[in-house]
Amino acid sequence: MYRDESGELKATPLFGTGHTDRAPLGRALAAAGGNDRVVGVVHNHPPSIVATASTSDQDEARDINKLPSDNDWSGARKVFSDRDDVTYYLLGPDMALRKYDYQDNAAWDRKNDHEHWDRNRSRFETGPQLQVEPAPDPRAPDHQDHALYRQILEKTQEAYEKAGRPAAEGEHERVAASLLAETKRDHRGQFERADAVVFSVDPKSGEVGRRIFVVQGDPSDPASLRSDAKTTDAARQPLEQSFDKVYDANQRLFLQQHERGDVVQVPQQSAPSAPAPAR
């Protein structure tokens, strides 16, 4: 978050590296026009970090990622060591926005010694907490992928009916969400409509449905865009996991477009209560 030359409060685009352990703070500061204009920084530890955590305890990974990393702390202290008016937040995997004191976490440790977390020899304690609404997923009408998700869902239902394949409760929705995530991964925004969803047919055994495909264009045309998934995996994958993949893919695409100059407008917001993630 920063103020431009006129004093208007704005937010930079989201910046990321594709790695869960570092964020390009310098690039966000440059987009803001320099450190002096910055009034707040938000680091994002998205749900995908928990899914790829090295620890087998997902609850522990989720709790740890409510806290700043060592890199988050050291970067903020280094960049803003001479300022006390920059607000530092972390948007955790639980979609809670927490404010942290990056200047003197040792003082917080002493004050909150009975409540601190100990991680990599560094201790953290949350400051005042602000709750934010979770980002809309593709089921929401205002989501950028809502129309494509609905098309995939309708075509998935048709494919099941045509094949006479029974579906468990919510299976159509899970399969459609999984296929949507695959289109995002495979085609980087080029997959814009779902013309068909079809099951695979094994040419030797005649087995139908080991894999499921979503196609943009004529399914019989090899040049048509398509994405696929193993049907049993898609049917079991939780909606939240698929939508996390969609979210991550959209953020990567946004960053790539920004770096190419395709994105020329800097997102704006009228108040600092809902800042844009910086990672």
mmCIF file of C-alpha atoms in Angstrom:
data_model
loop_
_atom_site.group_PDB
_atom_site.id
_atom_site.type_symbol
_atom_site.label_atom_id
_atom_site.label_comp_id
_atom_site.label_asym_id
_atom_site.label_seq_id
_atom_site.Cartn_x
_atom_site.Cartn_y
_atom_site.Cartn_z
ATOM 1 C CA MET A 1 0.000 0.000 0.000
ATOM 2 C CA TYR A 2 1.352 3.414 -0.898
ATOM 3 C CA ARG A 3 0.394 7.006 -1.565
ATOM 4 C CA ASP A 4 1.021 8.455 -4.999
ATOM 5 C CA GLU A 5 2.192 11.996 -5.748
ATOM 6 C CA SER A 6 -1.296 13.356 -5.131
ATOM 7 C CA GLY A 7 -1.581 11.542 -1.806
ATOM 8 C CA GLU A 8 -4.138 9.025 -3.052
ATOM 9 C CA LEU A 9 -3.929 5.617 -1.388
ATOM 10 C CA LYS A 10 -3.220 2.797 -3.838
ATOM 11 C CA ALA A 11 -2.060 -0.801 -3.877
ATOM 12 C CA THR A 12 0.544 -2.430 -6.081
ATOM 13 C CA PRO A 13 -0.171 -5.647 -7.971
ATOM 14 C CA LEU A 14 0.608 -8.958 -6.325
ATOM 15 C CA PHE A 15 4.249 -9.990 -6.674
ATOM 16 C CA GLY A 16 5.553 -13.514 -6.199
ATOM 17 C CA THR A 17 8.462 -15.758 -7.102
ATOM 18 C CA GLY A 18 6.741 -19.121 -7.374
ATOM 19 C CA HIS A 19 8.539 -20.259 -4.225
ATOM 20 C CA THR A 20 6.904 -20.589 -0.826
ATOM 21 C CA ASP A 21 9.902 -19.339 1.156
ATOM 22 C CA ARG A 22 10.593 -15.925 -0.360
ATOM 23 C CA ALA A 23 8.731 -12.927 -1.727
ATOM 24 C CA PRO A 24 10.121 -10.158 -3.971
ATOM 25 C CA LEU A 25 9.562 -7.221 -1.617
ATOM 26 C CA GLY A 26 11.924 -5.066 -3.673
ATOM 27 C CA ARG A 27 9.739 -5.365 -6.763
ATOM 28 C CA ALA A 28 6.648 -4.314 -4.841
ATOM 29 C CA LEU A 29 8.533 -1.320 -3.411
ATOM 30 C CA ALA A 30 9.676 -0.322 -6.888
ATOM 31 C CA ALA A 31 6.097 -0.513 -8.185
ATOM 32 C CA ALA A 32 5.063 1.788 -5.342
ATOM 33 C CA GLY A 33 7.617 4.373 -6.465
ATOM 34 C CA GLY A 34 10.089 3.802 -3.659
ATOM 35 C CA ASN A 35 10.219 3.046 0.050
ATOM 36 C CA ASP A 36 9.272 6.571 1.076
ATOM 37 C CA ARG A 37 5.800 6.261 -0.429
ATOM 38 C CA VAL A 38 4.942 2.960 1.263
ATOM 39 C CA VAL A 39 2.444 3.021 4.121
ATOM 40 C CA GLY A 40 1.854 -0.712 4.496
ATOM 41 C CA VAL A 41 3.096 -4.111 3.359
ATOM 42 C CA VAL A 42 1.096 -7.330 3.147
ATOM 43 C CA HIS A 43 2.760 -10.723 2.802
ATOM 44 C CA ASN A 44 0.492 -13.574 1.743
ATOM 45 C CA HIS A 45 0.977 -17.136 2.993
ATOM 46 C CA PRO A 46 -1.733 -18.820 0.859
ATOM 47 C CA PRO A 47 -3.347 -22.213 1.521
ATOM 48 C CA SER A 48 -1.102 -23.774 -1.125
ATOM 49 C CA ILE A 49 1.845 -23.335 1.261
ATOM 50 C CA VAL A 50 0.133 -25.637 3.731
ATOM 51 C CA ALA A 51 -0.606 -28.213 1.029
ATOM 52 C CA THR A 52 3.088 -28.377 0.075
ATOM 53 C CA ALA A 53 4.489 -28.104 3.600
ATOM 54 C CA SER A 54 7.323 -30.470 4.443
ATOM 55 C CA THR A 55 5.721 -31.286 7.771
ATOM 56 C CA SER A 56 3.181 -34.085 7.742
ATOM 57 C CA ASP A 57 1.099 -32.203 10.315
ATOM 58 C CA GLN A 58 -1.126 -29.939 8.232
ATOM 59 C CA ASP A 59 -2.608 -28.270 11.316
ATOM 60 C CA GLU A 60 0.888 -27.337 12.483
ATOM 61 C CA ALA A 61 1.794 -26.046 9.026
ATOM 62 C CA ARG A 62 -1.378 -23.958 8.957
ATOM 63 C CA ASP A 63 -0.576 -22.432 12.361
ATOM 64 C CA ILE A 64 3.054 -21.738 11.470
ATOM 65 C CA ASN A 65 2.038 -19.939 8.300
ATOM 66 C CA LYS A 66 -0.142 -17.554 10.265
ATOM 67 C CA LEU A 67 3.227 -16.096 11.299
ATOM 68 C CA PRO A 68 5.856 -14.169 9.337
ATOM 69 C CA SER A 69 8.840 -16.121 8.084
ATOM 70 C CA ASP A 70 12.373 -15.189 9.096
ATOM 71 C CA ASN A 71 12.768 -13.634 5.641
ATOM 72 C CA ASP A 72 9.604 -11.575 6.142
ATOM 73 C CA TRP A 73 10.919 -10.231 9.433
ATOM 74 C CA SER A 74 14.465 -9.490 8.322
ATOM 75 C CA GLY A 75 13.325 -7.899 5.062
ATOM 76 C CA ALA A 76 10.900 -5.536 6.777
ATOM 77 C CA ARG A 77 13.398 -4.540 9.474
ATOM 78 C CA LYS A 78 16.113 -3.881 6.888
ATOM 79 C CA VAL A 79 13.966 -1.839 4.513
ATOM 80 C CA PHE A 80 12.040 0.175 7.118
ATOM 81 C CA SER A 81 14.596 0.369 9.935
ATOM 82 C CA ASP A 82 14.409 4.177 9.994
ATOM 83 C CA ARG A 83 10.608 4.391 9.984
ATOM 84 C CA ASP A 84 7.892 3.662 12.512
ATOM 85 C CA ASP A 85 4.869 4.559 10.377
ATOM 86 C CA VAL A 86 4.724 1.539 8.048
ATOM 87 C CA THR A 87 2.053 -1.027 8.873
ATOM 88 C CA TYR A 88 3.078 -4.650 8.360
ATOM 89 C CA TYR A 89 0.501 -7.382 7.794
ATOM 90 C CA LEU A 90 0.421 -11.066 6.977
ATOM 91 C CA LEU A 91 -2.562 -12.695 5.275
ATOM 92 C CA GLY A 92 -2.490 -16.266 6.541
ATOM 93 C CA PRO A 93 -3.912 -19.471 5.071
ATOM 94 C CA ASP A 94 -6.974 -18.998 7.289
ATOM 95 C CA MET A 95 -7.716 -15.725 5.418
ATOM 96 C CA ALA A 96 -7.139 -13.688 8.597
ATOM 97 C CA LEU A 97 -5.158 -10.471 8.216
ATOM 98 C CA ARG A 98 -2.777 -9.939 11.150
ATOM 99 C CA LYS A 99 -0.704 -6.906 12.027
ATOM 100 C CA TYR A 100 2.903 -7.433 13.187
ATOM 101 C CA ASP A 101 5.516 -5.220 14.817
ATOM 102 C CA TYR A 102 8.609 -5.604 12.653
ATOM 103 C CA GLN A 103 10.674 -3.048 14.596
ATOM 104 C CA ASP A 104 11.153 -4.791 17.919
ATOM 105 C CA ASN A 105 9.828 -8.309 18.115
ATOM 106 C CA ALA A 106 12.148 -8.915 21.076
ATOM 107 C CA ALA A 107 10.072 -6.478 23.110
ATOM 108 C CA TRP A 108 6.967 -8.388 22.151
ATOM 109 C CA ASP A 109 8.670 -11.593 23.180
ATOM 110 C CA ARG A 110 9.321 -10.192 26.637
ATOM 111 C CA LYS A 111 5.787 -8.868 26.931
ATOM 112 C CA ASN A 112 4.109 -12.021 25.657
ATOM 113 C CA ASP A 113 6.593 -14.655 26.711
ATOM 114 C CA HIS A 114 3.907 -17.124 27.771
ATOM 115 C CA GLU A 115 2.165 -16.887 24.395
ATOM 116 C CA HIS A 116 4.969 -16.779 21.855
ATOM 117 C CA TRP A 117 5.751 -19.236 19.094
ATOM 118 C CA ASP A 118 9.286 -20.572 18.811
ATOM 119 C CA ARG A 119 10.315 -21.290 15.233
ATOM 120 C CA ASN A 120 13.838 -21.392 13.824
ATOM 121 C CA ARG A 121 15.064 -19.643 16.975
ATOM 122 C CA SER A 122 12.784 -16.700 16.292
ATOM 123 C CA ARG A 123 9.637 -15.925 18.253
ATOM 124 C CA PHE A 124 6.523 -14.233 17.015
ATOM 125 C CA GLU A 125 3.266 -13.031 18.449
ATOM 126 C CA THR A 126 0.307 -11.693 16.538
ATOM 127 C CA GLY A 127 -0.775 -8.117 16.931
ATOM 128 C CA PRO A 128 -4.292 -6.757 16.474
ATOM 129 C CA GLN A 129 -6.158 -9.031 14.097
ATOM 130 C CA LEU A 130 -8.479 -7.995 11.299
ATOM 131 C CA GLN A 131 -10.794 -10.493 9.702
ATOM 132 C CA VAL A 132 -11.250 -10.340 5.940
ATOM 133 C CA GLU A 133 -13.717 -12.206 3.827
ATOM 134 C CA PRO A 134 -12.253 -15.130 1.865
ATOM 135 C CA ALA A 135 -11.630 -14.380 -1.772
ATOM 136 C CA PRO A 136 -14.570 -15.486 -3.924
ATOM 137 C CA ASP A 137 -14.106 -18.824 -5.612
ATOM 138 C CA PRO A 138 -15.350 -19.670 -9.134
ATOM 139 C CA ARG A 139 -18.802 -20.555 -7.825
ATOM 140 C CA ALA A 140 -19.388 -16.851 -7.130
ATOM 141 C CA PRO A 141 -20.990 -14.934 -10.031
ATOM 142 C CA ASP A 142 -18.441 -12.106 -9.730
ATOM 143 C CA HIS A 143 -15.421 -14.410 -10.040
ATOM 144 C CA GLN A 144 -13.480 -14.088 -13.293
ATOM 145 C CA ASP A 145 -13.741 -17.847 -13.927
ATOM 146 C CA HIS A 146 -17.390 -18.276 -12.955
ATOM 147 C CA ALA A 147 -18.684 -18.658 -16.519
ATOM 148 C CA LEU A 148 -16.003 -21.191 -17.436
ATOM 149 C CA TYR A 149 -16.605 -23.174 -14.238
ATOM 150 C CA ARG A 150 -20.353 -23.294 -14.932
ATOM 151 C CA GLN A 151 -19.716 -24.479 -18.498
ATOM 152 C CA ILE A 152 -17.386 -27.229 -17.313
ATOM 153 C CA LEU A 153 -19.876 -28.269 -14.632
ATOM 154 C CA GLU A 154 -22.756 -28.502 -17.120
ATOM 155 C CA LYS A 155 -20.657 -30.481 -19.595
ATOM 156 C CA THR A 156 -19.457 -32.767 -16.798
ATOM 157 C CA GLN A 157 -23.035 -33.546 -15.806
ATOM 158 C CA GLU A 158 -23.858 -34.288 -19.448
ATOM 159 C CA ALA A 159 -20.847 -36.607 -19.772
ATOM 160 C CA TYR A 160 -21.873 -38.585 -16.678
ATOM 161 C CA GLU A 161 -25.446 -38.909 -17.931
ATOM 162 C CA LYS A 162 -24.359 -39.984 -21.409
ATOM 163 C CA ALA A 163 -22.019 -42.618 -19.982
ATOM 164 C CA GLY A 164 -24.601 -43.809 -17.434
ATOM 165 C CA ARG A 165 -21.980 -43.261 -14.771
ATOM 166 C CA PRO A 166 -23.234 -42.866 -11.189
ATOM 167 C CA ALA A 167 -21.910 -39.950 -9.163
ATOM 168 C CA ALA A 168 -21.522 -39.483 -5.437
ATOM 169 C CA GLU A 169 -22.888 -36.359 -3.782
ATOM 170 C CA GLY A 170 -20.904 -33.341 -4.943
ATOM 171 C CA GLU A 171 -18.844 -35.383 -7.411
ATOM 172 C CA HIS A 172 -19.831 -33.352 -10.461
ATOM 173 C CA GLU A 173 -18.741 -30.157 -8.716
ATOM 174 C CA ARG A 174 -15.421 -31.643 -7.573
ATOM 175 C CA VAL A 175 -14.625 -32.983 -11.042
ATOM 176 C CA ALA A 176 -15.521 -29.666 -12.675
ATOM 177 C CA ALA A 177 -13.358 -27.724 -10.229
ATOM 178 C CA SER A 178 -10.456 -30.097 -10.793
ATOM 179 C CA LEU A 179 -10.764 -29.737 -14.573
ATOM 180 C CA LEU A 180 -10.896 -25.955 -14.248
ATOM 181 C CA ALA A 181 -7.645 -26.035 -12.285
ATOM 182 C CA GLU A 182 -6.063 -28.200 -14.985
ATOM 183 C CA THR A 183 -7.035 -25.728 -17.719
ATOM 184 C CA LYS A 184 -5.401 -22.949 -15.723
ATOM 185 C CA ARG A 185 -2.215 -24.927 -15.316
ATOM 186 C CA ASP A 186 -2.036 -26.156 -18.901
ATOM 187 C CA HIS A 187 -3.112 -23.151 -20.931
ATOM 188 C CA ARG A 188 -2.344 -20.008 -18.875
ATOM 189 C CA GLY A 189 -5.537 -18.140 -19.615
ATOM 190 C CA GLN A 190 -5.981 -19.332 -23.204
ATOM 191 C CA PHE A 191 -8.758 -21.779 -22.297
ATOM 192 C CA GLU A 192 -11.837 -19.546 -22.391
ATOM 193 C CA ARG A 193 -14.815 -21.862 -22.904
ATOM 194 C CA ALA A 194 -15.782 -25.500 -22.415
ATOM 195 C CA ASP A 195 -17.367 -27.015 -25.503
ATOM 196 C CA ALA A 196 -17.306 -30.604 -24.282
ATOM 197 C CA VAL A 197 -16.354 -32.881 -21.410
ATOM 198 C CA VAL A 198 -15.695 -36.470 -22.424
ATOM 199 C CA PHE A 199 -14.510 -39.675 -20.802
ATOM 200 C CA SER A 200 -11.557 -41.584 -22.184
ATOM 201 C CA VAL A 201 -12.084 -44.924 -23.909
ATOM 202 C CA ASP A 202 -9.331 -47.530 -23.777
ATOM 203 C CA PRO A 203 -8.874 -48.760 -27.377
ATOM 204 C CA LYS A 204 -7.857 -52.238 -26.232
ATOM 205 C CA SER A 205 -10.096 -53.033 -23.300
ATOM 206 C CA GLY A 206 -12.950 -50.683 -24.126
ATOM 207 C CA GLU A 207 -12.849 -49.347 -20.562
ATOM 208 C CA VAL A 208 -14.630 -46.012 -20.319
ATOM 209 C CA GLY A 209 -13.795 -43.248 -17.904
ATOM 210 C CA ARG A 210 -10.306 -43.841 -16.589
ATOM 211 C CA ARG A 211 -9.607 -40.213 -17.463
ATOM 212 C CA ILE A 212 -11.869 -37.257 -18.120
ATOM 213 C CA PHE A 213 -11.174 -34.452 -20.610
ATOM 214 C CA VAL A 214 -12.474 -30.912 -21.013
ATOM 215 C CA VAL A 215 -12.186 -29.534 -24.545
ATOM 216 C CA GLN A 216 -12.327 -26.107 -26.126
ATOM 217 C CA GLY A 217 -13.347 -26.738 -29.715
ATOM 218 C CA ASP A 218 -14.237 -29.947 -31.513
ATOM 219 C CA PRO A 219 -13.257 -33.022 -29.436
ATOM 220 C CA SER A 220 -12.374 -34.843 -32.664
ATOM 221 C CA ASP A 221 -9.908 -32.125 -33.689
ATOM 222 C CA PRO A 222 -6.383 -32.812 -32.350
ATOM 223 C CA ALA A 223 -5.681 -29.070 -32.466
ATOM 224 C CA SER A 224 -8.436 -28.271 -29.969
ATOM 225 C CA LEU A 225 -7.309 -27.171 -26.536
ATOM 226 C CA ARG A 226 -7.895 -29.805 -23.893
ATOM 227 C CA SER A 227 -7.004 -30.659 -20.330
ATOM 228 C CA ASP A 228 -7.563 -33.892 -18.485
ATOM 229 C CA ALA A 229 -7.383 -35.551 -15.104
ATOM 230 C CA LYS A 230 -7.634 -39.044 -13.709
ATOM 231 C CA THR A 231 -11.337 -39.388 -13.028
ATOM 232 C CA THR A 232 -11.047 -41.001 -9.601
ATOM 233 C CA ASP A 233 -8.576 -38.347 -8.440
ATOM 234 C CA ALA A 234 -10.731 -35.496 -9.739
ATOM 235 C CA ALA A 235 -13.803 -36.975 -8.044
ATOM 236 C CA ARG A 236 -12.010 -37.053 -4.677
ATOM 237 C CA GLN A 237 -10.104 -33.777 -4.797
ATOM 238 C CA PRO A 238 -11.700 -31.267 -2.386
ATOM 239 C CA LEU A 239 -13.169 -28.159 -3.937
ATOM 240 C CA GLU A 240 -10.958 -25.956 -1.791
ATOM 241 C CA GLN A 241 -7.817 -27.624 -3.106
ATOM 242 C CA SER A 242 -8.883 -27.121 -6.715
ATOM 243 C CA PHE A 243 -9.867 -23.512 -6.108
ATOM 244 C CA ASP A 244 -6.532 -22.848 -4.387
ATOM 245 C CA LYS A 245 -4.835 -24.055 -7.575
ATOM 246 C CA VAL A 246 -7.039 -21.767 -9.659
ATOM 247 C CA TYR A 247 -6.173 -18.837 -7.389
ATOM 248 C CA ASP A 248 -2.445 -19.514 -7.588
ATOM 249 C CA ALA A 249 -2.567 -19.902 -11.376
ATOM 250 C CA ASN A 250 -4.455 -16.627 -11.781
ATOM 251 C CA GLN A 251 -1.924 -14.795 -9.618
ATOM 252 C CA ARG A 252 0.987 -16.187 -11.628
ATOM 253 C CA LEU A 253 -0.721 -15.138 -14.853
ATOM 254 C CA PHE A 254 -1.358 -11.649 -13.500
ATOM 255 C CA LEU A 255 2.297 -11.288 -12.534
ATOM 256 C CA GLN A 256 3.470 -12.482 -15.950
ATOM 257 C CA GLN A 257 1.155 -10.019 -17.697
ATOM 258 C CA HIS A 258 2.395 -7.210 -15.463
ATOM 259 C CA GLU A 259 6.021 -8.008 -16.246
ATOM 260 C CA ARG A 260 5.253 -7.968 -19.988
ATOM 261 C CA GLY A 261 3.451 -4.663 -19.650
ATOM 262 C CA ASP A 262 0.036 -6.110 -20.495
ATOM 263 C CA VAL A 263 -1.362 -4.805 -17.199
ATOM 264 C CA VAL A 264 -1.176 -1.015 -17.233
ATOM 265 C CA GLN A 265 -3.595 -0.075 -14.468
ATOM 266 C CA VAL A 266 -2.437 -0.241 -10.868
ATOM 267 C CA PRO A 267 -5.235 -1.692 -8.696
ATOM 268 C CA GLN A 268 -6.648 0.947 -6.372
ATOM 269 C CA GLN A 269 -8.507 0.822 -3.101
ATOM 270 C CA SER A 270 -10.166 3.523 -1.119
ATOM 271 C CA ALA A 271 -9.227 2.378 2.377
ATOM 272 C CA PRO A 272 -6.391 0.406 3.992
ATOM 273 C CA SER A 273 -8.746 -2.056 5.666
ATOM 274 C CA ALA A 274 -8.531 -4.590 2.829
ATOM 275 C CA PRO A 275 -4.990 -4.360 1.408
ATOM 276 C CA ALA A 276 -3.826 -6.434 -1.537
ATOM 277 C CA PRO A 277 -1.411 -9.280 -0.701
ATOM 278 C CA ALA A 278 2.252 -8.614 -1.508
ATOM 279 C CA ARG A 279 3.032 -12.309 -1.971
#
